[in-house]
Each structure stands twice: as structure tokens, then as C-alpha cells.
Amino acid sequence: PNHPLTSRVYVNRVWGWIFGTGLVSTPDNFGRLGDKPSHPELLDWLAHDFPRQGWSTKRLVRELVMSQTFRESGLATPQALERDPSNRLRHHYPTRRMEAESIRDSMLAVSGRLDPTLYGRPINPPRAVEDGSKRLFSGPVDGNGRRSLYLTMSIMAPPAFLSTFDLPDLKQPSGRRNATNVPTQALVMLNDPLSNQLAQHWATRLTKDLQTTPEDRIQGMFIDAFGREPQAAELKRWAASVRSFATTGEIMQDQAAWAQLAHTLFNTQEFIHYR
């Protein structure tokens, strides 16, 4: 508790997990070659308050997410972008891609497949080839609905879906994750068995609801996937899409059409980004 870096390093990492970048943007380096804090007084205050609050991560997270900074809009004014183009002063909430586990867990949750049970044995990820000598065994495509936290991690062959979205190197610690945006990720979201299977599961659930019009159902899908209602133009465009996907005369029971629409929602930029 008396070491000058212990609480400073930790609160900086928690800040980075919540806001995308730490107050010190080099979380693994607080030395001369590292970055200087963007808000040194704030970092000092958080580092002093954290031990006083019993080293409670829960209290720290609550304090940060209830702050005005966390509740900033994602919109930035031209004047702010001119003065602080890198947003180091936090004049708006930065849009950024979610972590690999969050993307997978969001797909499970939105589709209705998520198993919220806590604890239990790890689940093997799906593998194209098993290797018993290396204890690389294949599991169900959707991991039985279990959160990514419960997937078995192997340094020889980590879960392929998570690796595509920058799962950190399992052989070494990493204070900050990469967040790339490459064509491979779009191809995985389009073609991976997980995204297709969960789209089908979502469609099965949708065709059993009590909605009477495509517009009402799409509105609920937007709330589930994006946490917001669609704008009028969006609602019109998505309703036209599901009608074009229809293969039967009874569109509300056309599971194939709704599976395509669900799959399309998974593949939007908004679905895999914090806003």
C-alpha cells in the first residue's frame, strides 16, 4: 500500500478499460520512456482514493461510470477536434470496437442463447481439427451458451473466433489490447458457424413472439442489439429488407427471412462498437 505505483497503475488500467485509453496511455510503462498523464491531478486523486475505499474495484468502477466524463456524448464539435484531435482531454466519449469476448457474449445475449449461470467447468471452443496429444479437443459451436470467460484457453491454439478480434497473446501479459479493423473480421462475422447459428437461434425466438407487424419486431430487435429504437428511415429500410428476404407469404413466421435480418444486424458496425 505504500508503494507509489501500485494504486496508480491499477486505477489507470481500470480507467483504460472503461474509456479506451488510460490517463497514462502506456499502461505497462510509467517510466521516463512512457507517456505523461493527460490529467495528473486526477490520477493522483484516484490513486489516493482507491486505497481509502478499501482497494475496491467495484467502488472504483461505479465512481467512473457515474461521472460526467463517462456520460459524454460520442459527438465532437469542430472546435474540440481542432484543439484536441486525439481526444486526450476527453471532450467526447470515444467510439471504439468492443473486445473479442464482449462481441461473442453480445451475440449470445441478443440471440437469447446466453447461459448466465456462474461458475462451472470450462468449455472447449470449436476446432476444425482435434489433437489429443496436445489436449486440443473441440466443443460445441456456441459453447453451450456459456460466456467467453468459461472457454478453455490454450497457448497452442486459442479460440479462433476470439483471436480474430485481437485476443491478447496468451504467453505474455498485456496492459492494453490491440483493436484492429481488418477484412478478416468482417469475413468471420459473415461466415463463421457461430454467427450463423446464433442468427438462426434468434430467428427461432422471434417467430414465437406476439408481434403482428415487421416494424414492431424490428423495433424490438434494434433495442436488443443496439440499445436504442430505430429512426423512421432506418425502420423503413430494414422492413423493406426483411420483406425482400421473405420466402413465404407469411412473413412473420418466415424463419429464414428473420435469420437473414438477424445475421445482418450482427454484421453492422454499431453492433461491435461502443458508442
PDB file of C-alpha atoms in Angstrom:
ATOM      1  CA  PRO A   1       0.000   0.000   0.000  1.00  0.00           C
ATOM      2  CA  ASN A   2       2.913   2.388   0.485  1.00  0.00           C
ATOM      3  CA  HIS A   3       4.434   1.791  -2.944  1.00  0.00           C
ATOM      4  CA  PRO A   4       3.943   4.897  -5.141  1.00  0.00           C
ATOM      5  CA  LEU A   5       2.968   2.927  -8.255  1.00  0.00           C
ATOM      6  CA  THR A   6       0.675   0.145  -7.022  1.00  0.00           C
ATOM      7  CA  SER A   7      -2.596   2.077  -6.909  1.00  0.00           C
ATOM      8  CA  ARG A   8      -1.604   4.450  -9.734  1.00  0.00           C
ATOM      9  CA  VAL A   9      -1.004   1.602 -12.181  1.00  0.00           C
ATOM     10  CA  TYR A  10      -4.219  -0.159 -11.219  1.00  0.00           C
ATOM     11  CA  VAL A  11      -6.589   2.820 -11.381  1.00  0.00           C
ATOM     12  CA  ASN A  12      -5.012   3.800 -14.688  1.00  0.00           C
ATOM     13  CA  ARG A  13      -5.775   0.359 -16.123  1.00  0.00           C
ATOM     14  CA  VAL A  14      -9.366   0.456 -14.904  1.00  0.00           C
ATOM     15  CA  TRP A  15      -9.751   3.887 -16.469  1.00  0.00           C
ATOM     16  CA  GLY A  16      -8.336   2.486 -19.708  1.00  0.00           C
ATOM     17  CA  TRP A  17     -10.731  -0.470 -19.686  1.00  0.00           C
ATOM     18  CA  ILE A  18     -13.699   1.878 -19.331  1.00  0.00           C
ATOM     19  CA  PHE A  19     -12.634   4.775 -21.549  1.00  0.00           C
ATOM     20  CA  GLY A  20     -10.450   3.003 -24.110  1.00  0.00           C
ATOM     21  CA  THR A  21      -7.230   4.825 -23.157  1.00  0.00           C
ATOM     22  CA  GLY A  22      -5.687   5.302 -19.729  1.00  0.00           C
ATOM     23  CA  LEU A  23      -4.883   8.658 -18.201  1.00  0.00           C
ATOM     24  CA  VAL A  24      -1.365   7.406 -18.904  1.00  0.00           C
ATOM     25  CA  SER A  25      -1.658   5.933 -22.398  1.00  0.00           C
ATOM     26  CA  THR A  26       1.211   3.480 -21.789  1.00  0.00           C
ATOM     27  CA  PRO A  27      -0.236   1.254 -19.038  1.00  0.00           C
ATOM     28  CA  ASP A  28       2.837  -1.012 -18.976  1.00  0.00           C
ATOM     29  CA  ASN A  29       5.319   1.853 -18.705  1.00  0.00           C
ATOM     30  CA  PHE A  30       5.176   4.575 -16.050  1.00  0.00           C
ATOM     31  CA  GLY A  31       8.853   5.375 -16.503  1.00  0.00           C
ATOM     32  CA  ARG A  32      10.733   8.046 -18.406  1.00  0.00           C
ATOM     33  CA  LEU A  33      10.007   6.430 -21.779  1.00  0.00           C
ATOM     34  CA  GLY A  34       6.293   6.169 -21.057  1.00  0.00           C
ATOM     35  CA  ASP A  35       3.596   8.754 -21.729  1.00  0.00           C
ATOM     36  CA  LYS A  36       2.857  11.557 -19.302  1.00  0.00           C
ATOM     37  CA  PRO A  37      -0.620  11.566 -17.721  1.00  0.00           C
ATOM     38  CA  SER A  38      -3.207  13.651 -19.514  1.00  0.00           C
ATOM     39  CA  HIS A  39      -4.758  14.634 -16.152  1.00  0.00           C
ATOM     40  CA  PRO A  40      -2.045  14.273 -13.472  1.00  0.00           C
ATOM     41  CA  GLU A  41      -4.143  15.722 -10.639  1.00  0.00           C
ATOM     42  CA  LEU A  42      -6.998  13.344 -11.420  1.00  0.00           C
ATOM     43  CA  LEU A  43      -4.653  10.359 -11.500  1.00  0.00           C
ATOM     44  CA  ASP A  44      -3.187  11.415  -8.155  1.00  0.00           C
ATOM     45  CA  TRP A  45      -6.635  11.771  -6.623  1.00  0.00           C
ATOM     46  CA  LEU A  46      -7.839   8.375  -7.903  1.00  0.00           C
ATOM     47  CA  ALA A  47      -4.639   6.682  -6.740  1.00  0.00           C
ATOM     48  CA  HIS A  48      -5.070   8.202  -3.259  1.00  0.00           C
ATOM     49  CA  ASP A  49      -8.807   7.483  -3.041  1.00  0.00           C
ATOM     50  CA  PHE A  50      -8.586   3.854  -4.210  1.00  0.00           C
ATOM     51  CA  PRO A  51      -6.803   2.522  -1.078  1.00  0.00           C
ATOM     52  CA  ARG A  52      -9.025   4.719   1.096  1.00  0.00           C
ATOM     53  CA  GLN A  53     -12.035   2.911  -0.393  1.00  0.00           C
ATOM     54  CA  GLY A  54     -10.601  -0.467   0.617  1.00  0.00           C
ATOM     55  CA  TRP A  55      -8.995  -1.229  -2.780  1.00  0.00           C
ATOM     56  CA  SER A  56     -12.472  -2.000  -4.089  1.00  0.00           C
ATOM     57  CA  THR A  57     -12.637  -2.349  -7.879  1.00  0.00           C
ATOM     58  CA  LYS A  58     -16.427  -2.282  -7.706  1.00  0.00           C
ATOM     59  CA  ARG A  59     -16.407   1.109  -5.976  1.00  0.00           C
ATOM     60  CA  LEU A  60     -13.869   2.452  -8.464  1.00  0.00           C
ATOM     61  CA  VAL A  61     -15.855   1.299 -11.487  1.00  0.00           C
ATOM     62  CA  ARG A  62     -19.060   2.738 -10.034  1.00  0.00           C
ATOM     63  CA  GLU A  63     -17.334   6.075  -9.469  1.00  0.00           C
ATOM     64  CA  LEU A  64     -16.039   6.228 -13.049  1.00  0.00           C
ATOM     65  CA  VAL A  65     -19.228   5.178 -14.833  1.00  0.00           C
ATOM     66  CA  MET A  66     -21.309   7.634 -12.817  1.00  0.00           C
ATOM     67  CA  SER A  67     -19.030  10.520 -13.761  1.00  0.00           C
ATOM     68  CA  GLN A  68     -19.937  13.239 -16.227  1.00  0.00           C
ATOM     69  CA  THR A  69     -16.980  12.166 -18.366  1.00  0.00           C
ATOM     70  CA  PHE A  70     -18.457   8.683 -18.887  1.00  0.00           C
ATOM     71  CA  ARG A  71     -21.838  10.198 -19.792  1.00  0.00           C
ATOM     72  CA  GLU A  72     -20.389  12.430 -22.508  1.00  0.00           C
ATOM     73  CA  SER A  73     -21.929  12.117 -25.960  1.00  0.00           C
ATOM     74  CA  GLY A  74     -19.925  10.464 -28.721  1.00  0.00           C
ATOM     75  CA  LEU A  75     -20.357  13.607 -30.834  1.00  0.00           C
ATOM     76  CA  ALA A  76     -17.473  16.055 -31.063  1.00  0.00           C
ATOM     77  CA  THR A  77     -17.613  19.711 -32.060  1.00  0.00           C
ATOM     78  CA  PRO A  78     -15.282  21.038 -34.777  1.00  0.00           C
ATOM     79  CA  GLN A  79     -13.666  23.361 -32.234  1.00  0.00           C
ATOM     80  CA  ALA A  80     -12.883  20.461 -29.878  1.00  0.00           C
ATOM     81  CA  LEU A  81     -11.428  18.349 -32.693  1.00  0.00           C
ATOM     82  CA  GLU A  82      -9.235  21.247 -33.755  1.00  0.00           C
ATOM     83  CA  ARG A  83      -7.857  21.854 -30.264  1.00  0.00           C
ATOM     84  CA  ASP A  84      -7.619  18.202 -29.166  1.00  0.00           C
ATOM     85  CA  PRO A  85      -7.828  15.858 -32.187  1.00  0.00           C
ATOM     86  CA  SER A  86      -6.697  12.795 -30.207  1.00  0.00           C
ATOM     87  CA  ASN A  87      -9.375  13.396 -27.511  1.00  0.00           C
ATOM     88  CA  ARG A  88      -6.830  13.155 -24.695  1.00  0.00           C
ATOM     89  CA  LEU A  89      -8.809  15.763 -22.747  1.00  0.00           C
ATOM     90  CA  ARG A  90     -11.979  13.642 -23.048  1.00  0.00           C
ATOM     91  CA  HIS A  91     -14.286  16.212 -24.624  1.00  0.00           C
ATOM     92  CA  HIS A  92     -16.406  13.345 -26.035  1.00  0.00           C
ATOM     93  CA  TYR A  93     -16.813   9.625 -25.399  1.00  0.00           C
ATOM     94  CA  PRO A  94     -14.631   7.792 -27.937  1.00  0.00           C
ATOM     95  CA  THR A  95     -16.229   5.282 -30.276  1.00  0.00           C
ATOM     96  CA  ARG A  96     -14.203   2.072 -30.223  1.00  0.00           C
ATOM     97  CA  ARG A  97     -14.556  -1.583 -31.080  1.00  0.00           C
ATOM     98  CA  MET A  98     -15.551  -3.978 -28.334  1.00  0.00           C
ATOM     99  CA  GLU A  99     -13.188  -6.637 -27.026  1.00  0.00           C
ATOM    100  CA  ALA A 100     -13.355 -10.108 -28.544  1.00  0.00           C
ATOM    101  CA  GLU A 101     -15.143 -11.675 -25.572  1.00  0.00           C
ATOM    102  CA  SER A 102     -17.709  -8.867 -25.449  1.00  0.00           C
ATOM    103  CA  ILE A 103     -18.571  -9.347 -29.128  1.00  0.00           C
ATOM    104  CA  ARG A 104     -19.153 -13.068 -28.664  1.00  0.00           C
ATOM    105  CA  ASP A 105     -21.087 -12.601 -25.413  1.00  0.00           C
ATOM    106  CA  SER A 106     -23.257  -9.885 -27.001  1.00  0.00           C
ATOM    107  CA  MET A 107     -24.200 -12.247 -29.824  1.00  0.00           C
ATOM    108  CA  LEU A 108     -25.161 -14.902 -27.286  1.00  0.00           C
ATOM    109  CA  ALA A 109     -27.195 -12.424 -25.222  1.00  0.00           C
ATOM    110  CA  VAL A 110     -29.048 -10.773 -28.105  1.00  0.00           C
ATOM    111  CA  SER A 111     -29.924 -14.103 -29.714  1.00  0.00           C
ATOM    112  CA  GLY A 112     -31.311 -15.418 -26.433  1.00  0.00           C
ATOM    113  CA  ARG A 113     -28.743 -18.226 -26.216  1.00  0.00           C
ATOM    114  CA  LEU A 114     -26.701 -16.855 -23.304  1.00  0.00           C
ATOM    115  CA  ASP A 115     -26.472 -19.095 -20.243  1.00  0.00           C
ATOM    116  CA  PRO A 116     -25.959 -16.687 -17.293  1.00  0.00           C
ATOM    117  CA  THR A 117     -25.012 -19.464 -14.852  1.00  0.00           C
ATOM    118  CA  LEU A 118     -21.966 -18.614 -12.759  1.00  0.00           C
ATOM    119  CA  TYR A 119     -19.004 -20.949 -12.221  1.00  0.00           C
ATOM    120  CA  GLY A 120     -18.602 -24.469 -13.546  1.00  0.00           C
ATOM    121  CA  ARG A 121     -16.234 -26.397 -15.768  1.00  0.00           C
ATOM    122  CA  PRO A 122     -14.558 -24.731 -18.768  1.00  0.00           C
ATOM    123  CA  ILE A 123     -15.935 -25.355 -22.251  1.00  0.00           C
ATOM    124  CA  ASN A 124     -13.740 -26.361 -25.184  1.00  0.00           C
ATOM    125  CA  PRO A 125     -14.019 -23.977 -28.144  1.00  0.00           C
ATOM    126  CA  PRO A 126     -14.941 -25.400 -31.559  1.00  0.00           C
ATOM    127  CA  ARG A 127     -11.926 -26.616 -33.532  1.00  0.00           C
ATOM    128  CA  ALA A 128     -11.584 -27.764 -37.129  1.00  0.00           C
ATOM    129  CA  VAL A 129      -9.076 -30.444 -36.057  1.00  0.00           C
ATOM    130  CA  GLU A 130      -8.592 -32.122 -32.694  1.00  0.00           C
ATOM    131  CA  ASP A 131      -5.223 -33.204 -31.314  1.00  0.00           C
ATOM    132  CA  GLY A 132      -5.431 -35.449 -28.272  1.00  0.00           C
ATOM    133  CA  SER A 133      -1.674 -35.409 -27.689  1.00  0.00           C
ATOM    134  CA  LYS A 134      -1.879 -31.637 -27.128  1.00  0.00           C
ATOM    135  CA  ARG A 135      -5.219 -31.838 -25.313  1.00  0.00           C
ATOM    136  CA  LEU A 136      -6.851 -29.780 -28.053  1.00  0.00           C
ATOM    137  CA  PHE A 137     -10.424 -31.024 -28.073  1.00  0.00           C
ATOM    138  CA  SER A 138     -13.378 -29.488 -29.896  1.00  0.00           C
ATOM    139  CA  GLY A 139     -16.511 -28.230 -28.181  1.00  0.00           C
ATOM    140  CA  PRO A 140     -19.947 -27.007 -29.314  1.00  0.00           C
ATOM    141  CA  VAL A 141     -20.076 -24.090 -31.760  1.00  0.00           C
ATOM    142  CA  ASP A 142     -21.876 -21.827 -29.289  1.00  0.00           C
ATOM    143  CA  GLY A 143     -20.078 -23.158 -26.213  1.00  0.00           C
ATOM    144  CA  ASN A 144     -23.434 -24.261 -24.788  1.00  0.00           C
ATOM    145  CA  GLY A 145     -24.252 -20.584 -24.412  1.00  0.00           C
ATOM    146  CA  ARG A 146     -21.547 -20.047 -21.805  1.00  0.00           C
ATOM    147  CA  ARG A 147     -19.793 -16.699 -21.572  1.00  0.00           C
ATOM    148  CA  SER A 148     -16.362 -16.368 -23.157  1.00  0.00           C
ATOM    149  CA  LEU A 149     -14.898 -16.290 -19.648  1.00  0.00           C
ATOM    150  CA  TYR A 150     -15.532 -20.050 -19.483  1.00  0.00           C
ATOM    151  CA  LEU A 151     -13.860 -21.005 -22.785  1.00  0.00           C
ATOM    152  CA  THR A 152     -10.751 -23.154 -22.438  1.00  0.00           C
ATOM    153  CA  MET A 153      -7.648 -21.192 -23.405  1.00  0.00           C
ATOM    154  CA  SER A 154      -4.653 -22.950 -24.902  1.00  0.00           C
ATOM    155  CA  ILE A 155      -1.455 -21.137 -25.836  1.00  0.00           C
ATOM    156  CA  MET A 156      -1.053 -23.579 -28.748  1.00  0.00           C
ATOM    157  CA  ALA A 157      -4.465 -22.929 -30.269  1.00  0.00           C
ATOM    158  CA  PRO A 158      -6.620 -20.217 -28.647  1.00  0.00           C
ATOM    159  CA  PRO A 159     -10.294 -19.893 -29.675  1.00  0.00           C
ATOM    160  CA  ALA A 160     -10.271 -18.935 -33.349  1.00  0.00           C
ATOM    161  CA  PHE A 161     -13.244 -16.536 -33.183  1.00  0.00           C
ATOM    162  CA  LEU A 162     -11.724 -14.569 -30.304  1.00  0.00           C
ATOM    163  CA  SER A 163      -8.279 -14.493 -31.915  1.00  0.00           C
ATOM    164  CA  THR A 164      -9.736 -12.807 -34.993  1.00  0.00           C
ATOM    165  CA  PHE A 165     -10.815  -9.901 -32.790  1.00  0.00           C
ATOM    166  CA  ASP A 166      -7.414  -9.408 -31.144  1.00  0.00           C
ATOM    167  CA  LEU A 167      -7.477 -11.793 -28.206  1.00  0.00           C
ATOM    168  CA  PRO A 168      -4.188 -10.968 -26.410  1.00  0.00           C
ATOM    169  CA  ASP A 169      -1.185 -13.242 -26.695  1.00  0.00           C
ATOM    170  CA  LEU A 170      -1.729 -15.875 -24.016  1.00  0.00           C
ATOM    171  CA  LYS A 171       2.012 -16.278 -23.438  1.00  0.00           C
ATOM    172  CA  GLN A 172       2.639 -12.807 -22.026  1.00  0.00           C
ATOM    173  CA  PRO A 173       0.814 -10.101 -20.036  1.00  0.00           C
ATOM    174  CA  SER A 174      -0.720  -7.193 -21.895  1.00  0.00           C
ATOM    175  CA  GLY A 175      -1.793  -3.963 -20.259  1.00  0.00           C
ATOM    176  CA  ARG A 176      -3.604  -2.743 -23.354  1.00  0.00           C
ATOM    177  CA  ARG A 177      -5.239  -4.709 -26.145  1.00  0.00           C
ATOM    178  CA  ASN A 178      -4.870  -4.095 -29.832  1.00  0.00           C
ATOM    179  CA  ALA A 179      -8.052  -3.028 -31.607  1.00  0.00           C
ATOM    180  CA  THR A 180      -7.602  -3.646 -35.310  1.00  0.00           C
ATOM    181  CA  ASN A 181     -10.148  -3.281 -38.095  1.00  0.00           C
ATOM    182  CA  VAL A 182      -9.267  -5.766 -40.825  1.00  0.00           C
ATOM    183  CA  PRO A 183     -11.214  -7.612 -43.579  1.00  0.00           C
ATOM    184  CA  THR A 184     -10.779 -10.945 -41.782  1.00  0.00           C
ATOM    185  CA  GLN A 185     -13.106  -9.778 -39.031  1.00  0.00           C
ATOM    186  CA  ALA A 186     -15.893  -8.949 -41.487  1.00  0.00           C
ATOM    187  CA  LEU A 187     -15.459 -12.340 -43.165  1.00  0.00           C
ATOM    188  CA  VAL A 188     -15.692 -14.112 -39.795  1.00  0.00           C
ATOM    189  CA  MET A 189     -18.886 -12.260 -38.863  1.00  0.00           C
ATOM    190  CA  LEU A 190     -20.358 -13.203 -42.243  1.00  0.00           C
ATOM    191  CA  ASN A 191     -19.258 -16.821 -42.481  1.00  0.00           C
ATOM    192  CA  ASP A 192     -18.334 -18.203 -39.075  1.00  0.00           C
ATOM    193  CA  PRO A 193     -20.661 -21.006 -37.901  1.00  0.00           C
ATOM    194  CA  LEU A 194     -21.156 -19.141 -34.609  1.00  0.00           C
ATOM    195  CA  SER A 195     -22.710 -16.027 -36.171  1.00  0.00           C
ATOM    196  CA  ASN A 196     -24.880 -18.104 -38.496  1.00  0.00           C
ATOM    197  CA  GLN A 197     -26.061 -20.442 -35.738  1.00  0.00           C
ATOM    198  CA  LEU A 198     -26.902 -17.611 -33.356  1.00  0.00           C
ATOM    199  CA  ALA A 199     -28.762 -15.742 -36.110  1.00  0.00           C
ATOM    200  CA  GLN A 200     -30.863 -18.872 -36.612  1.00  0.00           C
ATOM    201  CA  HIS A 201     -31.479 -19.143 -32.872  1.00  0.00           C
ATOM    202  CA  TRP A 202     -32.541 -15.503 -32.710  1.00  0.00           C
ATOM    203  CA  ALA A 203     -34.913 -16.013 -35.642  1.00  0.00           C
ATOM    204  CA  THR A 204     -36.482 -19.055 -33.972  1.00  0.00           C
ATOM    205  CA  ARG A 205     -37.157 -16.986 -30.870  1.00  0.00           C
ATOM    206  CA  LEU A 206     -38.557 -14.092 -32.905  1.00  0.00           C
ATOM    207  CA  THR A 207     -41.071 -16.211 -34.801  1.00  0.00           C
ATOM    208  CA  LYS A 208     -42.575 -17.273 -31.470  1.00  0.00           C
ATOM    209  CA  ASP A 209     -43.236 -13.747 -30.203  1.00  0.00           C
ATOM    210  CA  LEU A 210     -46.590 -11.968 -30.334  1.00  0.00           C
ATOM    211  CA  GLN A 211     -45.637  -9.121 -32.673  1.00  0.00           C
ATOM    212  CA  THR A 212     -48.046  -8.599 -35.559  1.00  0.00           C
ATOM    213  CA  THR A 213     -46.028  -6.406 -37.941  1.00  0.00           C
ATOM    214  CA  PRO A 214     -42.420  -6.492 -39.176  1.00  0.00           C
ATOM    215  CA  GLU A 215     -41.941  -2.922 -37.994  1.00  0.00           C
ATOM    216  CA  ASP A 216     -42.830  -3.795 -34.392  1.00  0.00           C
ATOM    217  CA  ARG A 217     -40.467  -6.764 -34.403  1.00  0.00           C
ATOM    218  CA  ILE A 218     -37.612  -4.790 -35.940  1.00  0.00           C
ATOM    219  CA  GLN A 219     -38.047  -2.120 -33.302  1.00  0.00           C
ATOM    220  CA  GLY A 220     -37.538  -4.755 -30.615  1.00  0.00           C
ATOM    221  CA  MET A 221     -34.507  -6.151 -32.455  1.00  0.00           C
ATOM    222  CA  PHE A 222     -32.907  -2.711 -32.524  1.00  0.00           C
ATOM    223  CA  ILE A 223     -33.423  -2.288 -28.793  1.00  0.00           C
ATOM    224  CA  ASP A 224     -31.892  -5.707 -28.126  1.00  0.00           C
ATOM    225  CA  ALA A 225     -28.926  -5.225 -30.465  1.00  0.00           C
ATOM    226  CA  PHE A 226     -28.159  -1.512 -30.163  1.00  0.00           C
ATOM    227  CA  GLY A 227     -29.937  -0.344 -27.015  1.00  0.00           C
ATOM    228  CA  ARG A 228     -31.946   2.212 -28.979  1.00  0.00           C
ATOM    229  CA  GLU A 229     -35.026   2.488 -31.174  1.00  0.00           C
ATOM    230  CA  PRO A 230     -34.597   2.798 -34.952  1.00  0.00           C
ATOM    231  CA  GLN A 231     -35.102   6.096 -36.692  1.00  0.00           C
ATOM    232  CA  ALA A 232     -38.017   6.316 -39.122  1.00  0.00           C
ATOM    233  CA  ALA A 233     -35.784   5.975 -42.181  1.00  0.00           C
ATOM    234  CA  GLU A 234     -33.953   3.015 -40.648  1.00  0.00           C
ATOM    235  CA  LEU A 235     -37.208   1.284 -39.763  1.00  0.00           C
ATOM    236  CA  LYS A 236     -38.486   1.692 -43.299  1.00  0.00           C
ATOM    237  CA  ARG A 237     -35.250   0.398 -44.833  1.00  0.00           C
ATOM    238  CA  TRP A 238     -34.971  -2.644 -42.555  1.00  0.00           C
ATOM    239  CA  ALA A 239     -38.631  -3.539 -43.003  1.00  0.00           C
ATOM    240  CA  ALA A 240     -38.124  -3.446 -46.775  1.00  0.00           C
ATOM    241  CA  SER A 241     -35.109  -5.716 -46.346  1.00  0.00           C
ATOM    242  CA  VAL A 242     -36.946  -8.410 -44.411  1.00  0.00           C
ATOM    243  CA  ARG A 243     -39.751  -8.355 -46.967  1.00  0.00           C
ATOM    244  CA  SER A 244     -37.191  -8.859 -49.729  1.00  0.00           C
ATOM    245  CA  PHE A 245     -35.747 -11.817 -47.793  1.00  0.00           C
ATOM    246  CA  ALA A 246     -39.165 -13.475 -47.454  1.00  0.00           C
ATOM    247  CA  THR A 247     -39.587 -16.929 -48.983  1.00  0.00           C
ATOM    248  CA  THR A 248     -43.202 -17.495 -47.912  1.00  0.00           C
ATOM    249  CA  GLY A 249     -46.383 -15.472 -47.836  1.00  0.00           C
ATOM    250  CA  GLU A 250     -46.479 -15.413 -44.040  1.00  0.00           C
ATOM    251  CA  ILE A 251     -43.563 -13.115 -43.299  1.00  0.00           C
ATOM    252  CA  MET A 252     -43.931 -13.110 -39.512  1.00  0.00           C
ATOM    253  CA  GLN A 253     -43.365 -16.881 -39.469  1.00  0.00           C
ATOM    254  CA  ASP A 254     -40.668 -16.926 -42.145  1.00  0.00           C
ATOM    255  CA  GLN A 255     -37.710 -18.074 -40.063  1.00  0.00           C
ATOM    256  CA  ALA A 256     -35.228 -17.911 -42.960  1.00  0.00           C
ATOM    257  CA  ALA A 257     -36.018 -14.229 -43.601  1.00  0.00           C
ATOM    258  CA  TRP A 258     -35.651 -13.249 -39.955  1.00  0.00           C
ATOM    259  CA  ALA A 259     -32.420 -15.244 -39.667  1.00  0.00           C
ATOM    260  CA  GLN A 260     -31.002 -13.219 -42.551  1.00  0.00           C
ATOM    261  CA  LEU A 261     -32.078  -9.984 -40.907  1.00  0.00           C
ATOM    262  CA  ALA A 262     -30.575 -11.064 -37.573  1.00  0.00           C
ATOM    263  CA  HIS A 263     -27.343 -12.002 -39.329  1.00  0.00           C
ATOM    264  CA  THR A 264     -27.290  -8.577 -40.992  1.00  0.00           C
ATOM    265  CA  LEU A 265     -27.675  -6.868 -37.599  1.00  0.00           C
ATOM    266  CA  PHE A 266     -24.706  -8.841 -36.274  1.00  0.00           C
ATOM    267  CA  ASN A 267     -22.675  -7.510 -39.196  1.00  0.00           C
ATOM    268  CA  THR A 268     -23.329  -3.816 -38.603  1.00  0.00           C
ATOM    269  CA  GLN A 269     -20.548  -1.617 -37.286  1.00  0.00           C
ATOM    270  CA  GLU A 270     -22.797  -0.379 -34.495  1.00  0.00           C
ATOM    271  CA  PHE A 271     -23.190  -3.877 -33.081  1.00  0.00           C
ATOM    272  CA  ILE A 272     -19.487  -4.362 -32.348  1.00  0.00           C
ATOM    273  CA  HIS A 273     -18.612  -0.829 -31.243  1.00  0.00           C
ATOM    274  CA  TYR A 274     -19.018   1.176 -28.057  1.00  0.00           C
ATOM    275  CA  ARG A 275     -20.777   4.461 -28.756  1.00  0.00           C
TER     276      ARG A 275
END
